[in-house]
Amino acid sequence: MFKPREVPESGHGGPAAIAAALTHAQIEAVEKPTDLIARWTARREQALTWLQTYDLAPDLAEDIGSRRWFRGLGTMLGLALFTVSFWPDFEAIAAPPAMPLNSRQRDEFRSQTIAPLALGADSGARMGPSALVVPLIAAPERSLVQLTATLGQGDSFRRMLERAGVNAGDAARVEALVGGAVPLGDVLPGTQVDITLGRRGDATAPRPLDRLAFRARFDLDLAIERTPSGLALQSRAIPVDTTPLRIRGTVGTSLYRSARAAGAPIEAIQQYLQVLDQHLTLDTALEPGDTFDLVVAYKRSGSGESQVGDLLYAGVERGGRAAAQLLRWGNDGLFFEASGMGAQRTGLIMPVVGRITSGYGARRHPILGYTRMHAGIDFGAGYGSPIFAVGDGRVAIAGWHGGHGNYVRLEHGGGFGTGYGHMSRIAVSPGSHVRAGQVIGYVGSTGLSTGPHLHYELYKNGATVNPLSVSFTVNNQVDQKELAAFKARLTALKAVQPGAALMSLAPRQAAVASPDREIDRLSR
């Protein structure tokens, strides 16, 4: 920009002045703002080009294990460490209180706090003793002590009362009085007893029993009170309504949900499903749109308690017609189909709902691989399907039986017997008696079996015979009086109105006749 002079002027210092002038011109040229911006722009472009070349933040899901991937991992870790370095500190910051407190004010605040018991619960206002405080020789006792005792499993009234603080004489007297009113074994474990203990004459003696009350049975309240002549028993009978609870409804996508929505107890629904599973196939017994009908034993006391009993009737209606009517009957609590009572069937009695897959005779065994006698009939059925006894009989065998797996053999009398093999589960025990149609087990694949099925055998005088060649007759004829009682019971249960057992037991208020008005008499 500046050129050196060829002839120096006087007074300017010669060649040194020329060098100084050139250096100053160069410095001025560097410090110009436009040159600084240009250099900064060039440096920035170089930095951006370098960053694009090295790709410091690549996708870590690609080229795993390469140098580029590790370079991206280093970038991520560096940013994470940089972020963690700014993590805040959660240490408590000491700060002065909102207002200064002296020792008296602090003590007042402390008295109003609630301290944990583990720390002594030192809270509340305190007052130091003065000369007016006189120590008590003995603290006065409460005149009455009221408590509740619970009868435990395997416990007795005497032990329960003695643990509650009743003296041994009163406890023995109470046990005798209660035992005279109701068998002590009928008092269920868990029964709560309200006890009132009176004042005692000696501080070391147990308190006398003043009163005791509890629910002995669902329909009986017992109370024992102290009278001038001693402990006396008072019993109060509680009115109980035993109208069965009948619940009807339409089956939706789920029978359980539909029955619960109709108000059926959970235990009743479970029993209903079990009964249907024992006599029908649940896959086809119930369909959406069918009507379920169940009746359970039900008790209501006048004091408001209720008690749900066993299932008494299980019914299914389809298209307005009864598809199943199962009634609990007999001392064994078994369910019987109403249409089968008093009926007689002849022919091949199906022990399971299924189809015949293998007949009687010689065949090649599917597992052993050689031909041998197949001494029964195989019925193909779903795993867990109920297996029914084809007639009344006694259980001779119920357990594991070699290749038959879980096996049941029934003796029907007259030299006839039936066998049921490959069960998944056995529902009877040896020596018990079963009736025709009773569930004795469930289809499985135990023993030498290639899949779930029932192997059914028929014996005559100890030898197997072809079940298809024998006309098996099941006679469900019963005594005419028993049959009449069965039908009467069925009719009575089906006559119960749904929800009638839930009506209030309180007597209805009699209609009070309104007084005859004078204007009404004049208009006659």
Coordinates of C-alpha atoms in Angstrom, one line a residue:
M1 CA 0.0 0.0 0.0
F2 CA 2.9 2.3 0.8
K3 CA 6.1 2.4 -1.3
P4 CA 9.4 3.4 0.2
R5 CA 10.8 6.8 -0.8
E6 CA 13.8 6.7 -3.1
V7 CA 15.4 9.8 -1.5
P8 CA 14.8 10.2 2.1
E9 CA 13.9 13.6 3.3
S10 CA 16.1 15.3 5.8
G11 CA 15.2 14.6 9.4
H12 CA 13.3 11.3 8.9
G13 CA 16.1 8.9 10.1
G14 CA 17.2 7.2 6.8
P15 CA 16.6 3.4 6.1
A16 CA 15.3 2.7 9.6
A17 CA 12.4 5.1 9.2
I18 CA 11.6 3.4 5.9
A19 CA 11.4 -0.1 7.6
A20 CA 9.3 1.3 10.4
A21 CA 6.8 2.9 7.9
L22 CA 6.4 -0.4 6.1
T23 CA 5.8 -2.4 9.3
H24 CA 3.1 0.0 10.4
A25 CA 1.3 -0.2 7.1
Q26 CA 1.2 -3.9 7.2
I27 CA -0.2 -3.9 10.8
E28 CA -2.9 -1.4 9.7
A29 CA -3.8 -3.7 6.8
V30 CA -4.3 -6.7 9.2
E31 CA -6.4 -4.9 11.7
K32 CA -9.0 -3.7 9.2
P33 CA -12.5 -5.0 10.2
T34 CA -13.3 -6.4 6.8
D35 CA -10.1 -8.5 6.8
L36 CA -10.9 -9.9 10.3
I37 CA -14.4 -10.9 9.3
A38 CA -13.1 -12.6 6.1
R39 CA -10.5 -14.6 8.2
W40 CA -13.2 -15.6 10.8
T41 CA -15.5 -16.8 8.0
A42 CA -12.7 -18.8 6.4
R43 CA -11.9 -20.4 9.8
R44 CA -15.5 -21.3 10.4
E45 CA -15.9 -22.9 7.0
Q46 CA -12.8 -25.0 7.7
A47 CA -14.2 -26.1 11.0
L48 CA -17.6 -27.0 9.5
T49 CA -15.9 -28.9 6.7
W50 CA -13.9 -30.8 9.3
L51 CA -17.0 -31.7 11.4
Q52 CA -18.8 -32.9 8.3
T53 CA -15.8 -35.0 7.3
Y54 CA -15.4 -36.7 10.7
D55 CA -19.2 -37.1 11.3
L56 CA -19.0 -36.9 15.1
A57 CA -22.7 -37.9 15.7
P58 CA -23.4 -40.9 13.4
D59 CA -26.4 -43.2 13.8
L60 CA -25.3 -45.8 16.5
A61 CA -27.6 -48.4 14.9
E62 CA -25.4 -48.6 11.8
D63 CA -21.9 -50.0 11.3
I64 CA -21.7 -51.3 14.9
G65 CA -18.0 -51.8 15.9
S66 CA -16.5 -49.6 13.2
R67 CA -14.3 -46.5 13.9
R68 CA -17.1 -44.3 12.9
W69 CA -19.4 -46.0 15.4
F70 CA -16.9 -45.7 18.2
R71 CA -16.5 -42.1 17.3
G72 CA -20.2 -41.6 17.7
L73 CA -20.2 -43.5 21.0
G74 CA -17.5 -41.2 22.3
T75 CA -19.6 -38.2 21.3
M76 CA -22.6 -39.6 23.2
L77 CA -20.5 -40.3 26.3
G78 CA -18.9 -36.9 26.2
L79 CA -22.3 -35.2 26.0
A80 CA -23.6 -37.4 28.8
L81 CA -20.7 -36.5 31.1
F82 CA -21.1 -32.9 30.2
T83 CA -24.8 -33.0 31.2
V84 CA -24.0 -34.9 34.4
S85 CA -21.5 -32.3 35.4
F86 CA -24.3 -29.8 35.6
W87 CA -26.5 -32.1 37.9
P88 CA -27.9 -30.0 40.8
D89 CA -26.9 -30.7 44.3
F90 CA -29.7 -31.7 46.7
E91 CA -28.0 -31.0 49.9
A92 CA -30.1 -29.0 52.4
I93 CA -29.4 -25.3 52.3
A94 CA -29.3 -23.7 55.7
A95 CA -31.5 -20.7 55.9
P96 CA -32.6 -18.5 58.7
P97 CA -36.2 -19.0 60.0
A98 CA -39.0 -16.7 58.8
M99 CA -39.1 -15.1 62.2
P100 CA -36.7 -15.4 65.2
L101 CA -37.9 -17.7 68.0
N102 CA -36.9 -17.6 71.6
S103 CA -36.7 -20.7 73.8
R104 CA -40.3 -20.2 75.2
Q105 CA -41.8 -20.0 71.7
R106 CA -39.8 -23.0 70.5
D107 CA -41.2 -25.0 73.5
E108 CA -44.7 -23.9 72.6
F109 CA -44.3 -25.1 69.0
R110 CA -42.8 -28.4 70.3
S111 CA -45.8 -29.0 72.5
Q112 CA -48.1 -28.8 69.5
T113 CA -46.2 -31.3 67.3
I114 CA -46.9 -35.0 67.0
A115 CA -43.8 -37.0 67.7
P116 CA -43.6 -40.8 66.7
L117 CA -43.9 -43.4 69.4
A118 CA -40.5 -44.7 68.4
L119 CA -39.0 -41.4 69.5
G120 CA -40.8 -41.2 72.8
A121 CA -43.9 -39.2 71.6
D122 CA -42.6 -36.3 73.6
S123 CA -45.3 -33.8 72.7
G124 CA -48.0 -31.8 74.4
A125 CA -47.8 -29.2 77.1
R126 CA -46.0 -30.2 80.4
M127 CA -46.3 -28.8 83.8
G128 CA -43.9 -29.5 86.6
P129 CA -45.1 -30.8 89.9
S130 CA -45.7 -28.3 92.7
A131 CA -46.2 -28.5 96.4
L132 CA -50.0 -29.0 95.8
V133 CA -49.4 -32.4 94.1
V134 CA -50.0 -35.3 96.4
P135 CA -49.1 -38.8 95.2
L136 CA -51.9 -41.4 95.1
I137 CA -51.7 -44.4 97.3
A138 CA -53.7 -46.5 94.7
A139 CA -55.3 -45.6 91.4
P140 CA -59.1 -46.1 91.3
E141 CA -60.4 -48.9 89.1
R142 CA -63.1 -48.8 86.5
S143 CA -66.4 -50.1 87.8
L144 CA -67.0 -52.1 84.6
V145 CA -64.8 -53.5 81.9
Q146 CA -66.3 -54.3 78.5
L147 CA -64.5 -56.5 76.0
T148 CA -65.0 -58.9 73.2
A149 CA -63.5 -62.4 73.1
T150 CA -63.3 -64.7 70.0
L151 CA -63.8 -68.5 70.2
G152 CA -60.8 -70.0 68.4
Q153 CA -60.4 -73.3 66.5
G154 CA -60.3 -76.2 69.0
D155 CA -60.9 -73.7 71.9
S156 CA -63.4 -74.1 74.7
F157 CA -65.6 -71.5 76.4
R158 CA -63.8 -72.0 79.7
R159 CA -60.4 -71.3 78.3
M160 CA -61.6 -68.4 76.3
L161 CA -63.3 -66.7 79.3
E162 CA -60.3 -67.3 81.6
R163 CA -58.0 -65.7 79.1
A164 CA -60.4 -62.7 79.0
G165 CA -60.1 -62.3 82.8
V166 CA -63.2 -64.2 84.1
N167 CA -62.5 -66.3 87.2
A168 CA -62.5 -70.0 87.0
G169 CA -65.8 -70.5 88.8
D170 CA -67.8 -68.2 86.6
A171 CA -66.1 -69.7 83.5
A172 CA -67.2 -73.2 84.5
R173 CA -70.7 -72.1 85.3
V174 CA -71.0 -70.3 81.9
E175 CA -69.8 -73.4 80.0
A176 CA -72.4 -75.5 81.8
L177 CA -75.3 -73.1 81.1
V178 CA -74.3 -72.7 77.4
G179 CA -74.0 -76.5 77.0
G180 CA -77.4 -77.0 78.4
A181 CA -79.0 -74.7 75.8
V182 CA -77.1 -75.7 72.7
P183 CA -74.4 -78.3 72.0
L184 CA -71.0 -76.6 72.4
G185 CA -69.8 -78.3 69.2
D186 CA -72.5 -76.3 67.3
V187 CA -70.9 -73.0 68.3
L188 CA -68.7 -72.2 65.3
P189 CA -65.1 -71.1 65.7
G190 CA -64.8 -67.4 65.2
T191 CA -67.9 -66.6 67.2
Q192 CA -67.5 -63.3 69.1
V193 CA -68.6 -63.0 72.7
D194 CA -69.4 -59.7 74.3
I195 CA -68.2 -59.8 78.0
T196 CA -68.9 -57.3 80.8
L197 CA -66.8 -57.7 83.9
G198 CA -67.9 -56.0 87.2
R199 CA -66.1 -54.5 90.1
R200 CA -63.9 -56.8 92.2
G201 CA -63.5 -56.6 96.0
D202 CA -59.8 -57.5 96.1
A203 CA -57.3 -56.0 93.7
T204 CA -55.5 -59.3 93.3
A205 CA -58.7 -61.3 92.5
P206 CA -60.2 -61.6 89.0
R207 CA -63.2 -59.5 88.1
P208 CA -66.6 -61.2 88.4
L209 CA -68.7 -61.8 85.3
D210 CA -71.7 -59.4 85.1
R211 CA -73.0 -60.2 81.6
L212 CA -72.2 -62.3 78.5
A213 CA -73.9 -62.3 75.2
F214 CA -73.3 -64.0 71.8
R215 CA -74.9 -65.6 68.8
A216 CA -75.0 -69.3 69.5
R217 CA -76.7 -70.2 66.2
F218 CA -78.1 -68.4 63.2
D219 CA -81.5 -68.5 64.9
L220 CA -80.6 -68.2 68.5
D221 CA -79.1 -65.5 70.8
L222 CA -77.8 -66.4 74.3
A223 CA -77.1 -64.1 77.1
I224 CA -76.0 -64.7 80.7
E225 CA -76.5 -62.1 83.4
R226 CA -75.7 -62.0 87.1
T227 CA -78.8 -62.0 89.3
P228 CA -79.1 -62.0 93.1
S229 CA -79.2 -65.8 92.9
G230 CA -76.2 -66.1 90.6
L231 CA -75.6 -66.4 86.8
A232 CA -78.8 -67.0 84.8
L233 CA -79.2 -67.9 81.1
Q234 CA -81.5 -66.0 78.8
S235 CA -82.2 -67.3 75.3
R236 CA -83.9 -65.4 72.5
A237 CA -85.1 -67.1 69.4
I238 CA -84.5 -65.1 66.2
P239 CA -87.0 -65.4 63.4
V240 CA -85.5 -66.9 60.2
D241 CA -86.8 -67.0 56.7
T242 CA -85.7 -70.0 54.7
T243 CA -87.1 -69.0 51.3
P244 CA -84.6 -70.3 48.7
L245 CA -82.9 -67.6 46.5
R246 CA -83.8 -68.0 42.9
I247 CA -81.8 -66.2 40.2
R248 CA -82.6 -66.2 36.5
G249 CA -81.0 -64.3 33.7
T250 CA -79.9 -64.4 30.1
V251 CA -76.4 -65.7 29.2
G252 CA -74.2 -63.1 27.5
T253 CA -70.7 -63.5 26.4
S254 CA -69.8 -64.8 29.8
L255 CA -72.0 -66.8 32.1
Y256 CA -70.1 -65.7 35.2
R257 CA -70.5 -62.0 34.4
S258 CA -74.1 -62.4 33.5
A259 CA -74.9 -64.3 36.7
R260 CA -72.9 -61.8 38.8
A261 CA -74.8 -59.0 37.2
A262 CA -78.1 -60.7 38.1
G263 CA -77.0 -60.9 41.8
A264 CA -75.9 -64.5 42.1
P265 CA -73.3 -65.2 44.8
I266 CA -69.9 -66.3 43.7
E267 CA -70.2 -69.7 45.5
A268 CA -73.5 -70.4 43.8
I269 CA -72.1 -69.7 40.3
Q270 CA -69.1 -72.0 41.0
Q271 CA -71.4 -74.8 42.0
Y272 CA -73.7 -74.2 39.1
L273 CA -70.8 -74.5 36.6
Q274 CA -69.5 -77.7 38.3
V275 CA -72.9 -79.3 38.2
L276 CA -73.4 -78.5 34.5
D277 CA -69.8 -79.8 33.8
Q278 CA -70.6 -83.1 35.5
H279 CA -73.8 -83.7 33.5
L280 CA -73.3 -81.8 30.2
T281 CA -70.5 -80.4 28.1
L282 CA -70.0 -76.7 28.9
D283 CA -68.8 -76.0 25.4
T284 CA -72.3 -76.8 24.1
A285 CA -74.5 -76.7 27.2
L286 CA -74.7 -72.9 27.3
E287 CA -74.9 -70.4 24.4
P288 CA -75.4 -66.7 24.3
G289 CA -79.1 -66.0 24.6
D290 CA -79.9 -69.1 26.8
T291 CA -81.6 -68.6 30.1
F292 CA -79.7 -69.7 33.2
D293 CA -81.8 -70.7 36.3
L294 CA -80.3 -71.5 39.7
V295 CA -81.8 -71.9 43.1
V296 CA -79.6 -71.9 46.3
A297 CA -80.5 -72.4 49.9
Y298 CA -80.8 -69.1 51.7
K299 CA -81.4 -68.0 55.2
R300 CA -82.3 -64.6 56.6
S301 CA -82.6 -63.6 60.2
G302 CA -84.8 -61.0 61.7
S303 CA -81.7 -59.1 62.8
G304 CA -80.5 -58.6 59.3
E305 CA -77.9 -61.4 58.7
S306 CA -78.0 -63.7 55.7
Q307 CA -76.5 -67.0 55.0
V308 CA -76.0 -68.6 51.5
G309 CA -76.2 -72.4 51.4
D310 CA -75.7 -75.0 48.7
L311 CA -77.0 -75.1 45.2
L312 CA -80.4 -76.8 45.1
Y313 CA -81.4 -76.6 41.4
A314 CA -79.5 -75.9 38.2
G315 CA -81.5 -75.3 35.0
V316 CA -80.9 -74.2 31.4
E317 CA -83.6 -73.0 29.0
R318 CA -83.1 -72.6 25.3
G319 CA -85.8 -71.2 23.0
G320 CA -88.3 -71.2 25.8
R321 CA -87.9 -74.9 26.5
A322 CA -86.0 -76.6 29.3
A323 CA -82.6 -77.9 28.1
A324 CA -81.5 -79.2 31.5
Q325 CA -83.2 -79.5 34.9
L326 CA -80.8 -80.8 37.6
L327 CA -82.0 -81.2 41.1
R328 CA -80.0 -82.0 44.3
W329 CA -81.5 -85.1 45.8
G330 CA -80.7 -87.7 48.4
N331 CA -78.4 -87.8 51.4
D332 CA -75.3 -87.9 49.2
G333 CA -76.1 -84.5 47.7
L334 CA -76.0 -85.7 44.1
F335 CA -77.8 -84.0 41.2
F336 CA -80.2 -85.8 39.0
E337 CA -81.7 -84.9 35.7
A338 CA -85.5 -84.5 36.1
S339 CA -86.2 -86.2 32.8
G340 CA -84.2 -89.2 33.8
M341 CA -85.9 -89.9 37.1
G342 CA -88.2 -92.9 36.6
A343 CA -87.1 -93.5 33.0
Q344 CA -85.6 -96.6 31.6
R345 CA -83.0 -96.8 28.8
T346 CA -81.9 -99.8 26.8
G347 CA -78.9 -100.1 24.4
L348 CA -75.4 -98.7 24.4
I349 CA -75.1 -96.2 27.2
M350 CA -72.6 -93.5 26.3
P351 CA -70.1 -93.1 29.1
V352 CA -68.8 -89.8 27.6
V353 CA -70.0 -87.3 25.1
G354 CA -67.9 -88.1 22.0
R355 CA -67.5 -90.5 19.0
I356 CA -66.2 -94.0 18.7
T357 CA -62.6 -94.0 17.3
S358 CA -61.6 -97.6 17.8
G359 CA -63.7 -100.7 18.1
Y360 CA -63.4 -104.0 19.9
G361 CA -61.1 -106.7 18.6
A362 CA -57.5 -107.4 17.4
R363 CA -55.6 -104.3 16.1
R364 CA -52.1 -103.0 15.7
H365 CA -51.3 -101.1 18.9
P366 CA -50.3 -97.5 18.0
I367 CA -47.5 -97.4 20.6
L368 CA -46.3 -100.9 21.0
G369 CA -46.3 -101.5 17.3
Y370 CA -47.6 -105.1 17.2
T371 CA -51.1 -106.6 16.8
R372 CA -52.9 -107.5 20.0
M373 CA -56.4 -107.7 21.4
H374 CA -58.2 -104.3 22.0
A375 CA -60.5 -105.3 24.8
G376 CA -62.8 -102.3 24.7
I377 CA -64.0 -99.3 22.8
D378 CA -62.2 -95.9 22.5
F379 CA -64.3 -92.7 22.6
G380 CA -62.6 -89.6 21.3
A381 CA -63.5 -86.6 23.5
G382 CA -61.9 -83.4 24.6
Y383 CA -59.4 -83.3 27.4
G384 CA -61.2 -82.9 30.8
S385 CA -64.6 -84.0 29.5
P386 CA -66.7 -85.7 32.3
I387 CA -67.0 -89.5 32.3
F388 CA -70.3 -91.0 33.5
A389 CA -71.1 -94.3 35.1
V390 CA -73.3 -96.3 32.8
G391 CA -75.2 -97.8 35.7
D392 CA -75.5 -98.1 39.4
G393 CA -72.6 -100.0 41.0
R394 CA -69.7 -100.2 43.4
V395 CA -66.2 -98.9 42.7
A396 CA -63.9 -101.9 42.7
I397 CA -60.8 -100.1 41.4
A398 CA -59.9 -96.4 41.4
G399 CA -56.3 -95.6 40.7
W400 CA -53.3 -96.4 38.5
H401 CA -53.7 -99.6 36.5
G402 CA -50.7 -100.2 34.2
G403 CA -51.3 -99.2 30.6
H404 CA -54.8 -98.0 31.4
G405 CA -53.3 -95.1 33.4
N406 CA -55.8 -93.6 35.8
Y407 CA -58.5 -96.3 35.8
V408 CA -61.9 -96.9 37.4
R409 CA -63.7 -100.3 37.4
L410 CA -67.3 -100.6 38.5
E411 CA -69.2 -103.8 39.6
H412 CA -72.9 -103.6 38.6
G413 CA -74.0 -107.0 39.9
G414 CA -75.1 -110.0 38.0
G415 CA -71.6 -110.7 36.8
F416 CA -71.4 -107.4 34.9
G417 CA -68.7 -104.7 35.3
T418 CA -67.4 -101.8 33.4
G419 CA -63.9 -100.2 33.1
Y420 CA -62.8 -96.7 32.3
G421 CA -59.2 -95.9 31.4
H422 CA -56.7 -93.1 30.6
M423 CA -58.5 -90.6 32.9
S424 CA -56.8 -87.3 33.6
R425 CA -58.5 -87.3 37.1
I426 CA -60.5 -89.7 39.1
A427 CA -63.6 -88.4 40.9
V428 CA -64.5 -91.5 43.0
S429 CA -62.8 -93.6 45.7
P430 CA -62.6 -97.5 46.0
G431 CA -65.5 -99.0 47.8
S432 CA -67.9 -96.2 47.2
H433 CA -71.3 -96.6 45.5
V434 CA -72.2 -94.6 42.4
R435 CA -75.4 -94.1 40.5
A436 CA -76.0 -94.2 36.8
G437 CA -75.0 -90.8 35.3
Q438 CA -72.7 -89.9 38.1
V439 CA -69.4 -88.4 37.1
I440 CA -66.6 -90.8 38.0
G441 CA -63.7 -89.1 36.3
Y442 CA -62.5 -86.9 33.4
V443 CA -61.0 -87.7 30.0
G444 CA -57.2 -87.7 29.8
S445 CA -54.3 -89.4 28.2
T446 CA -52.5 -91.3 31.0
G447 CA -50.9 -94.7 30.5
L448 CA -50.3 -96.0 27.0
S449 CA -52.2 -93.4 25.1
T450 CA -51.5 -91.2 22.1
G451 CA -54.1 -88.5 22.9
P452 CA -57.0 -87.7 25.1
H453 CA -59.7 -90.3 24.9
L454 CA -61.7 -92.8 27.0
H455 CA -61.0 -96.5 26.8
Y456 CA -64.3 -98.2 27.9
E457 CA -64.6 -101.9 28.7
L458 CA -67.5 -104.2 29.5
Y459 CA -66.9 -107.4 31.6
K460 CA -69.2 -110.4 31.9
N461 CA -68.2 -112.9 34.6
G462 CA -64.6 -111.4 34.6
A463 CA -64.0 -111.6 30.8
T464 CA -64.2 -108.7 28.5
V465 CA -66.9 -108.7 25.8
N466 CA -67.8 -106.3 23.0
P467 CA -69.8 -103.5 24.5
L468 CA -71.7 -103.1 21.2
S469 CA -72.9 -106.7 21.4
V470 CA -74.6 -106.3 24.7
S471 CA -77.9 -104.5 25.2
F472 CA -77.2 -102.7 28.4
T473 CA -80.3 -101.6 30.3
V474 CA -80.2 -98.8 32.8
N475 CA -83.3 -98.8 35.0
N476 CA -83.8 -95.5 36.8
Q477 CA -87.1 -96.6 38.2
V478 CA -87.5 -95.4 41.8
D479 CA -90.0 -95.9 44.5
Q480 CA -93.3 -94.1 43.6
K481 CA -93.2 -92.2 46.8
E482 CA -89.7 -91.1 46.3
L483 CA -90.5 -90.1 42.7
A484 CA -93.5 -88.1 43.8
A485 CA -91.3 -86.4 46.5
F486 CA -88.7 -85.6 43.8
K487 CA -91.3 -84.1 41.5
A488 CA -92.9 -82.1 44.3
R489 CA -89.5 -80.7 45.3
L490 CA -88.8 -79.7 41.7
T491 CA -92.2 -78.1 41.4
A492 CA -91.7 -76.2 44.7
L493 CA -88.3 -74.8 43.7
K494 CA -89.4 -73.8 40.3
A495 CA -92.4 -72.0 41.8
V496 CA -90.1 -69.7 43.8
Q497 CA -90.2 -66.2 42.4
P498 CA -86.8 -64.7 41.5
G499 CA -85.7 -62.3 44.2
A500 CA -88.5 -63.3 46.7
A501 CA -85.8 -64.2 49.3
L502 CA -84.5 -60.7 49.2
M503 CA -87.7 -59.0 50.3
S504 CA -87.7 -57.3 53.7
L505 CA -88.7 -59.3 56.7
A506 CA -90.0 -56.3 58.6
P507 CA -93.8 -56.6 59.0
R508 CA -95.7 -54.4 56.7
Q509 CA -97.5 -51.6 58.3
A510 CA -101.2 -52.2 58.3
A511 CA -103.2 -49.8 56.2
V512 CA -104.8 -47.3 58.6
A513 CA -108.3 -46.3 57.6
S514 CA -108.6 -42.5 57.1
P515 CA -111.3 -40.9 59.3
D516 CA -114.7 -40.5 57.7
R517 CA -115.2 -36.8 56.9
E518 CA -118.4 -34.9 57.6
I519 CA -118.6 -33.7 54.0
D520 CA -118.3 -37.3 52.7
R521 CA -121.3 -38.4 54.9
L522 CA -123.4 -35.5 53.7
S523 CA -122.7 -36.4 50.0
R524 CA -124.1 -39.9 50.4

